[in-house]
Amino acid sequence: MAMNPMEQFTIKPIVPLHIGGYDVSFTNQSLLMVVVAVAASLFLTLAMSKRSLVPSRAQSMAEMSYEFVANMIQSSTGEDGLKFFPFVFTLFVFVLFSNFFGMIPGSFTVTSQIAVTFALASLVILTVIVTGFARHGIGFLKLFVPKAPLALLFLLVPIEIISFLTRPISLSVRLFANMLAGHTMLAVFAGFVVLLGGAGGVLSVLSIAPMFLIVAIMLLELLVAFLQAYVFAILTCIYLNEALHLHDHH
Amino acid sequence: MAAGTTSSTEVPAKGAGFPPFKTETFPSQIFWLVITFAFLFVVLWRIAGPRIKGVLVTRRGQIDGDLAKAQSHRADAEGASAAYQSALAAARGRAQALAEENRQRIGGEIDRAKADADAAAQVEIAKAEARIAASRGEARAHVAKAAQDAAIAIVARLTGDTVAADEAASAVRAVTGG
């Protein structure tokens, strides 16, 4: 009777596709990623198509998202971080739209897949490493050497290295686990509604309770959807700041 | 829908395992992620970003320009107000000077007219006094003549003598002390 709450995370092929021995079928997840990319592109270009000085509601939202990310970068990395604006903006918009489209019942949450979040996090860390070495050369390794007495460095340097290496994991798992947990919870309570409703009698009436809970969790999940996109983007900014300025800004 | 499941805890018969950890789906996930993310990146980088930035910059420029224009208009207005105030003060000063001058001129005319009138009146008074003195002398002469005639008539009645006019006149003069 009840659905498996993990069922919603199953990737199902729509159009089977194989390239070079790899299964790159167009799946329900691919569809949502295309929807996200196209919707975000359309929203951010069409809303701005009039370029009016006094913005419409849609244009105002597009501008707000732009300024939100621009301010985020500026406050955490300074002016020279703004050259990473397109990257951070894309990350933020992609994660935000993925999270929000995942809230539509029956759709698919792109960011509830560890492969996607880990790929995004790896892209961030890769950008950080490339930027760091391009900017400071081998001096970028000073990032792992905090200002501390020599004796402590034997302890601190490994800790710094480990904390740096775990960043892609923490960055990806945070987003993945948040989306996964929220949607699982929703599915579990939805299962309760179905179970109680089908039980008959007093229990059917009681099914209204998990229903209200779902509404409440839904609102919470909308907040989480935004918050996780924000956290992903701001952590990217913070990591980029380290690559740009090492420990100077602290 | 998981057709093969009977309860929420049971694992689906087909494709067992936690769906996000199914590594066989990873190539497809990464493949489509790269395509869609790259597409979105290019759109935001090349089209949406510059467009939004353009609008924001234009608006900031417009607002700054308008503020500067308003500032200069205010300065103009303040300048005009100051000029008006100084012109007003100057005009007021001139009006007061003019009024003072008029007052003095009119005062002078009045004084002059009064002096003229006084002089004319003095002349008239002198003339009139002269006339009065003349009349008084004439009257006194008439009175003396009458007394003289009366004295001649009285003497002629009492004595029958005819007194010469000269005698009578000196007699009258002696009596009146004239």
Coordinates of C-alpha atoms in Angstrom, one line a residue:
Chain A
M1 CA 0.0 0.0 0.0
A2 CA 2.5 2.6 1.1
M3 CA 5.2 3.8 -1.2
N4 CA 8.8 3.3 -0.6
P5 CA 10.1 6.8 0.5
M6 CA 13.3 6.1 -1.4
E7 CA 11.4 5.4 -4.6
Q8 CA 11.4 9.2 -5.5
F9 CA 15.2 9.1 -5.7
T10 CA 15.3 6.4 -8.3
I11 CA 16.7 7.4 -11.6
K12 CA 14.7 6.0 -14.5
P13 CA 15.9 6.2 -18.1
I14 CA 13.6 7.9 -20.6
V15 CA 15.8 7.7 -23.7
P16 CA 18.5 5.0 -23.5
L17 CA 21.8 6.4 -24.8
H18 CA 25.3 4.9 -24.8
I19 CA 28.4 6.8 -25.7
G20 CA 31.8 5.0 -25.7
G21 CA 30.6 2.2 -23.6
Y22 CA 29.1 4.5 -20.9
D23 CA 25.4 4.5 -20.2
V24 CA 24.5 8.2 -20.5
S25 CA 20.8 7.6 -21.0
F26 CA 18.5 10.6 -20.8
T27 CA 16.7 10.0 -17.5
N28 CA 14.1 11.6 -15.3
Q29 CA 17.0 13.4 -13.6
S30 CA 18.4 14.6 -16.9
L31 CA 15.0 16.0 -17.8
L32 CA 14.8 17.9 -14.6
M33 CA 18.4 19.3 -15.1
V34 CA 17.4 20.4 -18.6
V35 CA 14.2 22.0 -17.1
V36 CA 16.3 23.7 -14.4
A37 CA 18.9 25.1 -16.9
V38 CA 16.3 26.2 -19.4
A39 CA 13.9 27.7 -16.8
A40 CA 16.7 29.6 -15.1
S41 CA 18.1 30.8 -18.4
L42 CA 14.7 31.9 -19.6
F43 CA 13.8 33.6 -16.3
L44 CA 17.1 35.5 -16.1
T45 CA 17.1 36.6 -19.7
L46 CA 13.4 37.2 -20.4
A47 CA 12.8 39.0 -17.1
M48 CA 15.5 41.4 -18.2
S49 CA 14.3 41.7 -21.8
K50 CA 12.7 45.1 -21.3
R51 CA 15.7 46.5 -19.4
S52 CA 13.4 49.0 -17.8
L53 CA 14.8 51.5 -15.3
V54 CA 11.8 50.9 -13.1
P55 CA 11.7 47.1 -13.0
S56 CA 8.7 44.8 -13.2
R57 CA 8.2 42.2 -10.5
A58 CA 10.1 39.5 -12.5
Q59 CA 12.9 41.9 -13.5
S60 CA 13.2 42.9 -9.9
M61 CA 13.6 39.3 -8.8
A62 CA 16.2 38.7 -11.5
E63 CA 18.1 41.8 -10.4
M64 CA 17.7 40.8 -6.8
S65 CA 19.3 37.4 -7.4
Y66 CA 22.1 39.1 -9.3
E67 CA 22.8 41.6 -6.5
F68 CA 22.4 39.0 -3.8
V69 CA 25.2 36.9 -5.3
A70 CA 27.3 39.9 -6.2
N71 CA 27.1 41.2 -2.6
M72 CA 27.9 37.8 -1.3
I73 CA 31.1 37.6 -3.4
Q74 CA 32.1 41.1 -2.6
S75 CA 31.6 40.8 1.2
S76 CA 33.4 37.5 1.4
T77 CA 36.2 37.8 -1.1
G78 CA 36.4 41.5 -2.0
E79 CA 36.5 43.2 -5.4
D80 CA 38.9 40.8 -7.1
G81 CA 36.5 37.9 -6.3
L82 CA 34.0 39.4 -8.8
K83 CA 35.7 37.7 -11.7
F84 CA 34.3 34.5 -10.3
F85 CA 30.8 36.0 -10.4
P86 CA 29.5 34.0 -13.4
F87 CA 30.7 30.8 -11.8
V88 CA 29.2 31.4 -8.3
F89 CA 26.0 32.9 -9.9
T90 CA 25.6 29.8 -12.0
L91 CA 26.2 27.5 -9.0
F92 CA 23.7 29.4 -6.9
V93 CA 21.0 29.6 -9.6
F94 CA 21.5 25.9 -10.6
V95 CA 21.3 24.6 -7.0
L96 CA 18.4 27.0 -6.1
F97 CA 16.3 26.0 -9.1
S98 CA 17.1 22.3 -8.7
N99 CA 16.0 22.5 -5.0
F100 CA 12.8 24.5 -5.9
F101 CA 11.9 22.3 -8.8
G102 CA 12.4 19.3 -6.6
M103 CA 9.6 20.7 -4.3
I104 CA 7.0 20.2 -7.0
P105 CA 5.2 16.9 -6.2
G106 CA 6.0 14.2 -8.7
S107 CA 9.1 15.9 -10.0
F108 CA 12.7 14.9 -9.3
T109 CA 15.3 16.6 -7.0
V110 CA 18.5 16.8 -8.9
T111 CA 20.5 17.8 -5.8
S112 CA 19.3 14.8 -3.9
Q113 CA 21.9 12.8 -5.9
I114 CA 25.4 12.6 -4.3
A115 CA 26.9 12.2 -7.8
V116 CA 25.6 15.7 -8.8
T117 CA 26.5 17.4 -5.6
F118 CA 29.9 15.8 -5.4
A119 CA 30.6 16.8 -9.0
L120 CA 29.6 20.4 -8.2
A121 CA 31.7 20.4 -5.1
S122 CA 34.7 19.0 -6.9
L123 CA 34.3 21.7 -9.5
V124 CA 34.4 24.3 -6.7
I125 CA 37.5 22.7 -5.1
L126 CA 39.2 22.3 -8.5
T127 CA 38.6 26.0 -9.2
V128 CA 40.0 26.9 -5.8
I129 CA 43.1 24.8 -6.4
V130 CA 43.7 26.2 -9.9
T131 CA 43.1 29.8 -8.8
G132 CA 45.4 29.3 -5.8
F133 CA 48.3 28.0 -7.7
A134 CA 47.8 30.4 -10.6
R135 CA 47.8 33.3 -8.2
H136 CA 50.4 32.3 -5.6
G137 CA 52.4 29.6 -7.4
I138 CA 53.9 27.1 -4.9
G139 CA 53.2 29.7 -2.2
F140 CA 49.6 28.5 -2.2
L141 CA 50.8 25.7 0.0
K142 CA 51.2 28.2 2.7
L143 CA 47.5 27.8 3.1
F144 CA 48.2 24.7 5.1
V145 CA 50.7 26.4 7.4
P146 CA 48.9 28.6 9.9
K147 CA 50.7 31.2 12.0
A148 CA 51.6 29.1 15.0
P149 CA 54.7 27.9 17.0
L150 CA 56.8 25.4 15.1
A151 CA 56.0 22.6 17.5
L152 CA 52.3 23.0 16.9
L153 CA 52.7 23.0 13.2
F154 CA 53.5 19.2 13.2
L155 CA 49.9 18.9 14.5
L156 CA 48.3 21.7 12.6
V157 CA 49.5 21.1 9.1
P158 CA 48.0 17.6 8.8
I159 CA 44.8 19.0 10.3
E160 CA 44.7 21.8 7.7
I161 CA 45.4 19.4 4.9
I162 CA 42.7 17.0 6.1
S163 CA 40.2 19.8 6.5
F164 CA 41.0 21.0 3.0
L165 CA 40.6 17.5 1.5
T166 CA 37.3 16.9 3.3
R167 CA 35.8 20.1 1.9
P168 CA 34.4 18.6 -1.3
I169 CA 32.9 15.8 0.8
S170 CA 31.3 18.1 3.4
L171 CA 30.1 20.6 0.7
S172 CA 28.5 17.8 -1.3
V173 CA 27.1 15.7 1.5
R174 CA 25.6 18.8 3.2
L175 CA 23.4 19.6 0.2
F176 CA 22.7 16.0 -0.7
A177 CA 21.7 15.0 2.8
N178 CA 19.6 18.0 3.4
M179 CA 17.5 17.5 0.2
L180 CA 17.4 13.7 0.7
A181 CA 16.3 13.9 4.3
G182 CA 13.6 16.5 3.6
H183 CA 12.1 14.7 0.7
T184 CA 12.3 11.3 2.6
M185 CA 10.5 12.9 5.5
L186 CA 7.8 14.2 3.2
A187 CA 7.3 10.9 1.6
V188 CA 7.1 9.1 4.9
F189 CA 4.4 11.4 6.2
A190 CA 2.6 11.1 2.9
G191 CA 2.7 7.4 3.4
F192 CA 1.1 7.8 6.8
V193 CA -1.7 9.8 5.2
V194 CA -2.3 7.1 2.7
L195 CA -2.1 4.3 5.4
L196 CA -4.4 6.1 7.9
G197 CA -6.8 7.2 5.2
G198 CA -7.2 3.7 3.9
A199 CA -7.6 2.2 7.4
G200 CA -11.2 3.5 7.7
G201 CA -13.2 4.7 10.7
V202 CA -11.5 7.0 13.2
L203 CA -8.1 6.4 11.7
S204 CA -9.3 7.9 8.4
V205 CA -10.2 11.1 10.3
L206 CA -6.8 11.1 12.0
S207 CA -5.0 11.1 8.6
I208 CA -5.5 14.9 8.7
A209 CA -2.7 15.2 11.3
P210 CA 0.2 14.0 9.1
M211 CA -1.4 16.1 6.3
F212 CA -0.9 19.3 8.3
L213 CA 2.6 18.1 9.2
I214 CA 3.4 17.7 5.5
V215 CA 2.3 21.3 4.9
A216 CA 4.5 22.5 7.7
I217 CA 7.5 20.5 6.5
M218 CA 6.9 21.7 3.0
L219 CA 7.3 25.3 4.2
L220 CA 10.4 24.3 6.1
E221 CA 11.7 22.6 3.0
L222 CA 11.2 25.7 0.9
L223 CA 13.4 27.5 3.4
V224 CA 16.0 24.7 3.3
A225 CA 15.9 24.7 -0.5
F226 CA 17.0 28.4 -0.5
L227 CA 19.3 28.1 2.5
Q228 CA 21.3 25.2 1.0
A229 CA 21.7 27.0 -2.3
Y230 CA 22.9 30.0 -0.3
V231 CA 25.2 27.9 1.9
F232 CA 26.7 26.2 -1.2
A233 CA 27.4 29.6 -2.8
I234 CA 28.8 31.3 0.3
L235 CA 31.1 28.4 1.1
T236 CA 32.3 28.6 -2.5
C237 CA 33.0 32.3 -2.0
I238 CA 34.9 31.6 1.3
Y239 CA 37.0 28.9 -0.3
L240 CA 37.7 31.2 -3.3
N241 CA 38.7 33.9 -0.8
E242 CA 41.3 31.6 0.7
A243 CA 42.7 30.8 -2.8
L244 CA 42.9 34.5 -3.6
H245 CA 44.2 35.9 -0.3
L246 CA 45.5 32.8 1.6
H247 CA 45.0 33.7 5.2
D248 CA 45.4 37.4 4.8
H249 CA 41.7 38.2 5.2
H250 CA 41.2 36.6 8.5
Chain B
M1 CA 5.9 3.2 -8.7
A2 CA 7.6 0.4 -6.8
A3 CA 5.3 -2.3 -7.9
G4 CA 7.1 -5.1 -6.1
T5 CA 7.0 -3.5 -2.6
T6 CA 4.5 -4.2 0.1
S7 CA 5.7 -2.0 2.9
S8 CA 7.8 1.1 3.3
T9 CA 10.7 -0.8 4.9
E10 CA 11.0 -3.4 2.2
V11 CA 13.5 -2.9 -0.5
P12 CA 12.2 -2.9 -4.1
A13 CA 12.8 -6.2 -5.7
K14 CA 14.0 -4.6 -8.9
G15 CA 17.3 -2.7 -8.7
A16 CA 18.0 -3.2 -5.0
G17 CA 20.0 -0.6 -3.0
F18 CA 19.9 3.0 -2.0
P19 CA 19.1 4.9 -5.3
P20 CA 21.7 7.7 -5.0
F21 CA 24.5 5.2 -4.4
K22 CA 23.8 3.3 -7.6
T23 CA 27.1 3.8 -9.4
E24 CA 25.7 2.6 -12.7
T25 CA 23.7 5.8 -13.0
F26 CA 26.7 8.1 -12.3
P27 CA 28.0 8.4 -15.9
S28 CA 24.6 9.6 -17.1
Q29 CA 24.2 12.0 -14.1
I30 CA 27.6 13.6 -14.7
F31 CA 27.2 13.7 -18.4
W32 CA 23.9 15.6 -18.3
L33 CA 25.1 17.7 -15.4
V34 CA 28.0 18.9 -17.4
I35 CA 25.8 19.7 -20.4
T36 CA 23.1 21.6 -18.4
F37 CA 25.5 23.3 -16.1
A38 CA 27.7 24.4 -19.0
F39 CA 24.7 25.7 -20.8
L40 CA 23.4 27.6 -17.8
F41 CA 27.0 29.0 -17.2
V42 CA 27.3 30.3 -20.7
V43 CA 23.8 31.8 -20.7
L44 CA 24.4 33.6 -17.4
W45 CA 28.0 34.6 -18.2
R46 CA 27.3 35.9 -21.7
I47 CA 23.7 37.0 -21.8
A48 CA 21.9 37.3 -18.5
G49 CA 24.8 38.6 -16.4
P50 CA 25.9 41.4 -18.7
R51 CA 22.2 42.3 -19.3
I52 CA 21.4 42.6 -15.6
K53 CA 24.6 44.4 -14.9
G54 CA 23.9 46.9 -17.7
V55 CA 20.5 47.7 -16.3
L56 CA 21.9 48.1 -12.8
V57 CA 24.8 50.3 -14.0
T58 CA 22.4 52.4 -16.2
R59 CA 20.0 52.8 -13.3
R60 CA 22.8 53.8 -10.9
G61 CA 24.1 56.3 -13.5
Q62 CA 20.6 57.6 -14.0
I63 CA 20.0 58.0 -10.3
D64 CA 23.4 59.6 -9.7
G65 CA 22.8 61.9 -12.7
D66 CA 19.3 62.9 -11.5
L67 CA 20.7 63.5 -8.0
A68 CA 23.5 65.7 -9.4
K69 CA 21.0 67.5 -11.6
A70 CA 18.7 68.1 -8.6
Q71 CA 21.6 69.3 -6.6
S72 CA 22.6 71.8 -9.2
H73 CA 19.0 72.9 -9.6
R74 CA 18.8 73.5 -5.9
A75 CA 22.0 75.5 -6.0
D76 CA 20.6 77.5 -8.9
A77 CA 17.4 78.1 -6.9
E78 CA 19.4 79.1 -3.8
G79 CA 21.4 81.5 -5.9
A80 CA 18.3 83.0 -7.5
S81 CA 16.8 83.4 -4.0
A82 CA 19.9 85.2 -2.7
A83 CA 19.9 87.5 -5.8
Y84 CA 16.2 88.2 -5.3
Q85 CA 16.8 89.0 -1.6
S86 CA 19.7 91.4 -2.3
A87 CA 17.8 93.1 -5.1
L88 CA 14.9 93.4 -2.7
A89 CA 17.1 95.0 -0.1
A90 CA 18.6 97.4 -2.6
A91 CA 15.2 98.4 -3.9
R92 CA 14.0 98.9 -0.3
G93 CA 17.0 101.1 0.4
R94 CA 16.5 103.1 -2.7
A95 CA 12.8 103.6 -1.9
Q96 CA 13.6 104.8 1.6
A97 CA 16.2 107.3 0.3
L98 CA 13.7 108.5 -2.2
A99 CA 11.1 108.9 0.4
E100 CA 13.5 110.7 2.7
E101 CA 14.5 113.1 -0.1
N102 CA 10.9 113.8 -0.9
R103 CA 10.1 114.4 2.7
Q104 CA 12.9 117.0 3.0
R105 CA 12.0 118.6 -0.3
I106 CA 8.3 119.0 0.7
G107 CA 9.3 120.2 4.1
G108 CA 11.5 122.9 2.5
E109 CA 8.7 124.0 0.2
I110 CA 6.3 124.2 3.1
D111 CA 8.8 126.3 5.1
R112 CA 9.4 128.6 2.2
A113 CA 5.7 129.0 1.5
K114 CA 5.1 129.8 5.2
A115 CA 7.9 132.4 5.2
D116 CA 6.4 134.0 2.1
A117 CA 3.0 134.1 3.6
D118 CA 4.4 135.6 6.8
A119 CA 6.2 138.3 4.9
A120 CA 3.1 139.1 2.9
A121 CA 1.1 139.3 6.1
Q122 CA 3.6 141.6 7.7
V123 CA 3.4 143.9 4.8
E124 CA -0.4 144.0 5.0
I125 CA -0.2 144.6 8.7
A126 CA 2.1 147.5 8.2
K127 CA -0.1 149.0 5.5
A128 CA -3.2 148.6 7.7
E129 CA -1.4 150.2 10.7
A130 CA -0.4 153.1 8.5
R131 CA -4.0 153.4 7.3
I132 CA -5.2 153.3 10.9
A133 CA -2.7 156.0 11.9
A134 CA -3.8 158.2 9.0
S135 CA -7.4 157.8 9.8
R136 CA -6.7 158.6 13.5
G137 CA -4.9 161.8 12.5
E138 CA -7.6 162.8 10.1
A139 CA -10.2 162.2 12.8
R140 CA -8.2 164.2 15.3
A141 CA -8.0 167.0 12.7
H142 CA -11.7 166.9 12.2
V143 CA -12.4 167.0 15.9
A144 CA -10.0 170.1 16.3
K145 CA -11.8 171.8 13.4
A146 CA -15.2 171.1 14.9
A147 CA -14.0 172.5 18.3
Q148 CA -12.6 175.6 16.5
D149 CA -15.8 176.2 14.6
A150 CA -17.7 175.6 17.8
A151 CA -15.5 178.1 19.7
I152 CA -16.0 180.7 17.0
A153 CA -19.7 180.2 17.1
I154 CA -19.8 180.4 20.9
V155 CA -17.7 183.5 21.0
A156 CA -19.8 185.2 18.4
R157 CA -23.0 184.3 20.3
L158 CA -21.7 185.5 23.6
T159 CA -19.8 188.6 22.6
G160 CA -20.8 189.3 19.1
D161 CA -17.1 189.5 18.2
T162 CA -15.8 187.6 15.3
V163 CA -12.8 185.5 16.2
A164 CA -10.2 184.8 13.6
A165 CA -9.9 181.2 12.7
D166 CA -6.2 181.2 13.8
E167 CA -7.0 182.5 17.2
A168 CA -9.7 180.0 17.7
A169 CA -7.4 177.2 16.6
S170 CA -4.6 178.2 19.0
A171 CA -7.2 178.6 21.8
V172 CA -8.5 175.1 21.1
R173 CA -4.9 173.8 21.0
A174 CA -4.3 175.4 24.3
V175 CA -7.3 173.8 25.9
T176 CA -6.8 170.3 24.5
G177 CA -3.0 170.4 24.9
G178 CA -2.6 169.5 21.3

